[in-house]
Amino acid sequence: MFRADFHPFKVEQFLSELEHGVTYNFSESGVHPISFQGLVDMADIDLPALMATLIDYPQVNGKQSLRDTISGFYPGSSSDGVMVTVGATEANTLVANTLLQPGDNVVCFRPTYEQISGNAANLGNEVRWVDLVEADGWAIDSAALAKAVDSKTRIIHVVNPNNPTGRILSNSDRRQITAAADRVGAWIVADEVYAGTEREGDVETPSFWGSYDRVLIVNSTSKAYGLPGLRLGWLVGPEDVITECWRRHEYASITTSMLSMELADKALSEPTRSKLKSRAKTLIRTGFDVLTAELDRHPGVFDVVPPQASAMSFVRFDLPISSEDFCMRLLREREVLVIPGSRFGVENHFRFSSALPEDYLREGLSRLNGLTSEILQGH
Ligand SMILES: Cc1ncc(COP(=O)(O)O)c(C=O)c1O
């Protein structure tokens, strides 16, 4: 028998069961991935040297040069305060396993990517939800936050920019979170995988690093760099906490792969790092314009708070159908995949990823509009 109180990761379950083989996939959260050849060309990688790499276990906490590079992104951090993980996924899981003790609670914002909350619930910790306010552009409800945080709060979890809304925390929201954590000595775990995917302007989302002493940063090559298949992420924090996470990393995965470590080292070094981020931004900016133009074909049915960052839009719809049924009909009848809002705990929404080639995007959206017309006609 299996544990009856296990909480599956609803979004990832939906993706892993349904996305393979679908014709029009708008369910992913990153930009269209770059090919190996594309990365080799962009980073001017010496292929014969790469080919000579031994496919061995790499340094378990991360190749020194890679940790030096990552540490450089966070002024005041040290390379021993950086650990390379198997994506942000492993980093989030290690953080929950390392920080949480029985009786602790975790404060999370909804909707969000439920990786810390799911791990916390599976460890038997209480998860306290603070709803983001759609009418206020998905901003934080500061009164609800203040009420949720108490002396048993061990982690306040933020995804910034957020998945699925694409909202970037305002300075005032950031100050409220830091003040709430400081009041009770909680950790802020900031998942910043979408930093660098800003849709407007050239200002990158500021990191929580340096804003408070109990901060752990989670990031990866998956989103802003278009390299999810490397399965390479990182965790940054005080050296003693990172060492504790490292002890758990030896159980969870030992390490990410040697080739991923080598390729990430190239991808995160300048000028390649900036080139990859600018590639992601170009895809994000054109994709969102196509999405809104297509959704406007049904005035009054769709509404979206424009995401400030990321490839994703969390679209509200006014149709007589649940989000799960809408998405399953879309998949079965039109071969189009998007994620139901219910998987994020919010009805009448779906998450749509639009940083994809334009023709593909237009065809998928025309299918979505086709189903919408049918539902409006009562079919
Ligand atoms: C906020 C957030 N954190 C972490 C992850 C997992 O990313 P990775 O591919 O680095 O494991 C995702 C993936 O969608 C995400 O949206």
mmCIF file of N, CA, C and O and ligand atoms in Angstrom, residues 9 11-12 15 28-30 85-92 112-115 157-164 191-194 218-223 227-229 231-234 312 351, ligand 1:
data_model
loop_
_atom_site.group_PDB
_atom_site.id
_atom_site.type_symbol
_atom_site.label_atom_id
_atom_site.label_comp_id
_atom_site.label_asym_id
_atom_site.label_seq_id
_atom_site.Cartn_x
_atom_site.Cartn_y
_atom_site.Cartn_z
ATOM 1 N N PHE A 9 2.062 16.438 -7.447
ATOM 2 C CA PHE A 9 2.342 17.786 -7.967
ATOM 3 C C PHE A 9 1.400 17.966 -9.165
ATOM 4 O O PHE A 9 1.697 17.526 -10.279
ATOM 5 N N VAL A 11 0.285 20.201 -11.315
ATOM 6 C CA VAL A 11 0.665 20.781 -12.615
ATOM 7 C C VAL A 11 1.618 19.845 -13.347
ATOM 8 O O VAL A 11 1.443 19.555 -14.539
ATOM 9 N N GLU A 12 2.627 19.367 -12.634
ATOM 10 C CA GLU A 12 3.614 18.511 -13.304
ATOM 11 C C GLU A 12 3.012 17.167 -13.710
ATOM 12 O O GLU A 12 3.383 16.598 -14.732
ATOM 13 N N LEU A 15 1.240 17.778 -16.933
ATOM 14 C CA LEU A 15 2.200 17.911 -18.033
ATOM 15 C C LEU A 15 2.807 16.560 -18.407
ATOM 16 O O LEU A 15 2.843 16.190 -19.579
ATOM 17 N N GLU A 28 3.894 24.446 -21.667
ATOM 18 C CA GLU A 28 5.195 24.614 -21.014
ATOM 19 C C GLU A 28 5.339 26.029 -20.472
ATOM 20 O O GLU A 28 4.587 26.928 -20.837
ATOM 21 N N SER A 29 6.331 26.239 -19.625
ATOM 22 C CA SER A 29 6.457 27.561 -19.010
ATOM 23 C C SER A 29 7.654 28.348 -19.528
ATOM 24 O O SER A 29 7.766 29.538 -19.273
ATOM 25 N N GLY A 30 8.530 27.687 -20.259
ATOM 26 C CA GLY A 30 9.718 28.388 -20.743
ATOM 27 C C GLY A 30 9.560 28.828 -22.186
ATOM 28 O O GLY A 30 8.486 28.689 -22.776
ATOM 29 N N THR A 85 22.389 22.013 -8.700
ATOM 30 C CA THR A 85 21.386 20.960 -8.454
ATOM 31 C C THR A 85 20.803 20.449 -9.775
ATOM 32 O O THR A 85 21.080 21.004 -10.844
ATOM 33 N N VAL A 86 19.976 19.423 -9.672
ATOM 34 C CA VAL A 86 19.281 18.913 -10.859
ATOM 35 C C VAL A 86 18.037 19.794 -11.060
ATOM 36 O O VAL A 86 16.959 19.515 -10.546
ATOM 37 N N GLY A 87 18.249 20.901 -11.751
ATOM 38 C CA GLY A 87 17.174 21.873 -11.971
ATOM 39 C C GLY A 87 16.802 22.591 -10.679
ATOM 40 O O GLY A 87 17.260 22.238 -9.576
ATOM 41 N N ALA A 88 15.941 23.592 -10.837
ATOM 42 C CA ALA A 88 15.389 24.270 -9.664
ATOM 43 C C ALA A 88 14.539 23.291 -8.864
ATOM 44 O O ALA A 88 14.359 23.441 -7.655
ATOM 45 N N THR A 89 14.049 22.260 -9.549
ATOM 46 C CA THR A 89 13.215 21.252 -8.890
ATOM 47 C C THR A 89 13.931 20.628 -7.699
ATOM 48 O O THR A 89 13.379 20.555 -6.594
ATOM 49 N N GLU A 90 15.156 20.180 -7.936
ATOM 50 C CA GLU A 90 15.873 19.559 -6.815
ATOM 51 C C GLU A 90 16.186 20.602 -5.742
ATOM 52 O O GLU A 90 16.088 20.323 -4.542
ATOM 53 N N ALA A 91 16.547 21.820 -6.181
ATOM 54 C CA ALA A 91 16.883 22.869 -5.207
ATOM 55 C C ALA A 91 15.690 23.121 -4.280
ATOM 56 O O ALA A 91 15.834 23.171 -3.052
ATOM 57 N N ASN A 92 14.490 23.244 -4.856
ATOM 58 C CA ASN A 92 13.300 23.489 -4.025
ATOM 59 C C ASN A 92 13.042 22.332 -3.064
ATOM 60 O O ASN A 92 12.689 22.537 -1.898
ATOM 61 N N THR A 112 0.476 29.823 -7.625
ATOM 62 C CA THR A 112 1.929 29.743 -7.732
ATOM 63 C C THR A 112 2.323 28.373 -8.254
ATOM 64 O O THR A 112 1.479 27.492 -8.442
ATOM 65 N N TYR A 113 3.616 28.201 -8.442
ATOM 66 C CA TYR A 113 4.166 26.891 -8.809
ATOM 67 C C TYR A 113 4.349 26.143 -7.491
ATOM 68 O O TYR A 113 5.172 26.544 -6.666
ATOM 69 N N GLU A 114 3.574 25.053 -7.310
ATOM 70 C CA GLU A 114 3.399 24.497 -5.966
ATOM 71 C C GLU A 114 4.486 23.478 -5.591
ATOM 72 O O GLU A 114 4.187 22.390 -5.104
ATOM 73 N N GLN A 115 5.744 23.851 -5.810
ATOM 74 C CA GLN A 115 6.804 22.879 -5.541
ATOM 75 C C GLN A 115 7.207 22.858 -4.062
ATOM 76 O O GLN A 115 7.362 21.794 -3.473
ATOM 77 N N HIS A 157 7.473 31.503 0.905
ATOM 78 C CA HIS A 157 7.923 31.093 -0.430
ATOM 79 C C HIS A 157 7.442 32.091 -1.475
ATOM 80 O O HIS A 157 6.247 32.371 -1.561
ATOM 81 N N VAL A 158 8.365 32.623 -2.252
ATOM 82 C CA VAL A 158 7.958 33.519 -3.338
ATOM 83 C C VAL A 158 8.520 33.011 -4.657
ATOM 84 O O VAL A 158 9.663 32.543 -4.716
ATOM 85 N N VAL A 159 7.692 33.090 -5.686
ATOM 86 C CA VAL A 159 8.153 32.810 -7.044
ATOM 87 C C VAL A 159 8.100 34.168 -7.736
ATOM 88 O O VAL A 159 7.030 34.736 -7.922
ATOM 89 N N ASN A 160 9.255 34.703 -8.056
ATOM 90 C CA ASN A 160 9.315 36.078 -8.570
ATOM 91 C C ASN A 160 10.325 36.199 -9.706
ATOM 92 O O ASN A 160 11.511 35.979 -9.474
ATOM 93 N N PRO A 161 9.831 36.535 -10.922
ATOM 94 C CA PRO A 161 8.453 36.685 -11.392
ATOM 95 C C PRO A 161 7.645 35.398 -11.183
ATOM 96 O O PRO A 161 8.209 34.306 -11.182
ATOM 97 N N ASN A 162 6.340 35.599 -11.065
ATOM 98 C CA ASN A 162 5.497 34.475 -10.670
ATOM 99 C C ASN A 162 5.101 33.569 -11.840
ATOM 100 O O ASN A 162 4.942 34.013 -12.964
ATOM 101 N N ASN A 163 4.955 32.304 -11.520
ATOM 102 C CA ASN A 163 4.313 31.321 -12.383
ATOM 103 C C ASN A 163 3.004 30.987 -11.673
ATOM 104 O O ASN A 163 3.075 30.555 -10.522
ATOM 105 N N PRO A 164 1.839 31.183 -12.227
ATOM 106 C CA PRO A 164 1.511 31.350 -13.644
ATOM 107 C C PRO A 164 1.196 32.790 -14.076
ATOM 108 O O PRO A 164 0.846 32.977 -15.244
ATOM 109 N N ASP A 191 12.231 31.754 -5.485
ATOM 110 C CA ASP A 191 12.436 31.018 -6.733
ATOM 111 C C ASP A 191 12.429 32.067 -7.847
ATOM 112 O O ASP A 191 11.392 32.661 -8.146
ATOM 113 N N GLU A 192 13.609 32.289 -8.422
ATOM 114 C CA GLU A 192 13.774 33.400 -9.385
ATOM 115 C C GLU A 192 14.051 32.888 -10.793
ATOM 116 O O GLU A 192 14.746 33.531 -11.581
ATOM 117 N N VAL A 193 13.483 31.714 -11.134
ATOM 118 C CA VAL A 193 13.791 31.121 -12.449
ATOM 119 C C VAL A 193 13.334 31.992 -13.623
ATOM 120 O O VAL A 193 13.862 31.869 -14.721
ATOM 121 N N TYR A 194 12.341 32.871 -13.376
ATOM 122 C CA TYR A 194 11.860 33.709 -14.486
ATOM 123 C C TYR A 194 12.509 35.093 -14.525
ATOM 124 O O TYR A 194 12.132 35.915 -15.369
ATOM 125 N N VAL A 218 16.716 30.275 -5.444
ATOM 126 C CA VAL A 218 16.626 29.114 -6.337
ATOM 127 C C VAL A 218 16.571 29.646 -7.769
ATOM 128 O O VAL A 218 15.837 30.606 -8.056
ATOM 129 N N ASN A 219 17.348 29.029 -8.650
ATOM 130 C CA ASN A 219 17.305 29.448 -10.054
ATOM 131 C C ASN A 219 17.766 28.280 -10.923
ATOM 132 O O ASN A 219 18.176 27.238 -10.394
ATOM 133 N N SER A 220 17.688 28.453 -12.248
ATOM 134 C CA SER A 220 18.120 27.366 -13.133
ATOM 135 C C SER A 220 18.319 27.869 -14.555
ATOM 136 O O SER A 220 18.007 29.018 -14.871
ATOM 137 N N THR A 221 18.819 26.971 -15.398
ATOM 138 C CA THR A 221 19.027 27.329 -16.812
ATOM 139 C C THR A 221 17.750 27.111 -17.643
ATOM 140 O O THR A 221 17.761 27.310 -18.849
ATOM 141 N N SER A 222 16.657 26.694 -16.997
ATOM 142 C CA SER A 222 15.498 26.212 -17.760
ATOM 143 C C SER A 222 14.664 27.286 -18.449
ATOM 144 O O SER A 222 14.072 27.018 -19.489
ATOM 145 N N LYS A 223 14.548 28.470 -17.845
ATOM 146 C CA LYS A 223 13.554 29.421 -18.353
ATOM 147 C C LYS A 223 14.204 30.567 -19.129
ATOM 148 O O LYS A 223 14.061 30.643 -20.333
ATOM 149 N N LEU A 227 17.184 26.404 -21.717
ATOM 150 C CA LEU A 227 17.943 25.150 -21.676
ATOM 151 C C LEU A 227 17.379 24.182 -20.623
ATOM 152 O O LEU A 227 18.115 23.670 -19.769
ATOM 153 N N PRO A 228 16.058 23.891 -20.678
ATOM 154 C CA PRO A 228 15.487 23.044 -19.626
ATOM 155 C C PRO A 228 16.044 21.628 -19.626
ATOM 156 O O PRO A 228 16.128 20.984 -18.584
ATOM 157 N N GLY A 229 16.449 21.148 -20.816
ATOM 158 C CA GLY A 229 16.947 19.771 -20.915
ATOM 159 C C GLY A 229 18.308 19.565 -20.275
ATOM 160 O O GLY A 229 18.741 18.419 -20.106
ATOM 161 N N ARG A 231 18.793 20.158 -17.275
ATOM 162 C CA ARG A 231 18.441 19.782 -15.900
ATOM 163 C C ARG A 231 19.501 20.303 -14.945
ATOM 164 O O ARG A 231 20.138 19.553 -14.198
ATOM 165 N N LEU A 232 19.690 21.610 -14.982
ATOM 166 C CA LEU A 232 20.707 22.221 -14.125
ATOM 167 C C LEU A 232 20.154 23.473 -13.448
ATOM 168 O O LEU A 232 19.687 24.398 -14.104
ATOM 169 N N GLY A 233 20.196 23.435 -12.129
ATOM 170 C CA GLY A 233 19.742 24.579 -11.349
ATOM 171 C C GLY A 233 20.755 24.914 -10.278
ATOM 172 O O GLY A 233 21.829 24.299 -10.215
ATOM 173 N N TRP A 234 20.424 25.908 -9.447
ATOM 174 C CA TRP A 234 21.322 26.242 -8.347
ATOM 175 C C TRP A 234 20.577 26.831 -7.164
ATOM 176 O O TRP A 234 19.447 27.321 -7.294
ATOM 177 N N MET A 312 4.454 33.018 -20.019
ATOM 178 C CA MET A 312 3.111 32.535 -19.669
ATOM 179 C C MET A 312 2.101 33.663 -19.460
ATOM 180 O O MET A 312 2.443 34.726 -18.960
ATOM 181 N N ARG A 351 -3.561 28.438 -18.178
ATOM 182 C CA ARG A 351 -2.218 29.007 -18.373
ATOM 183 C C ARG A 351 -1.774 28.704 -19.794
ATOM 184 O O ARG A 351 -1.818 27.548 -20.228
HETATM 185 C C1 LIG B 1 8.713 28.608 -10.597
HETATM 186 C C2 LIG B 1 9.370 27.354 -11.056
HETATM 187 N N1 LIG B 1 10.330 26.814 -10.310
HETATM 188 C C3 LIG B 1 10.947 25.686 -10.680
HETATM 189 C C4 LIG B 1 10.611 25.040 -11.849
HETATM 190 C C5 LIG B 1 11.342 23.796 -12.228
HETATM 191 O O1 LIG B 1 12.368 24.155 -13.082
HETATM 192 P P1 LIG B 1 13.615 23.272 -13.453
HETATM 193 O O2 LIG B 1 13.453 22.891 -14.884
HETATM 194 O O3 LIG B 1 14.789 24.177 -13.254
HETATM 195 O O4 LIG B 1 13.659 22.099 -12.553
HETATM 196 C C6 LIG B 1 9.603 25.562 -12.663
HETATM 197 C C7 LIG B 1 9.192 24.875 -13.905
HETATM 198 O O5 LIG B 1 8.189 25.146 -14.490
HETATM 199 C C8 LIG B 1 8.973 26.752 -12.257
HETATM 200 O O6 LIG B 1 8.006 27.304 -12.982
#
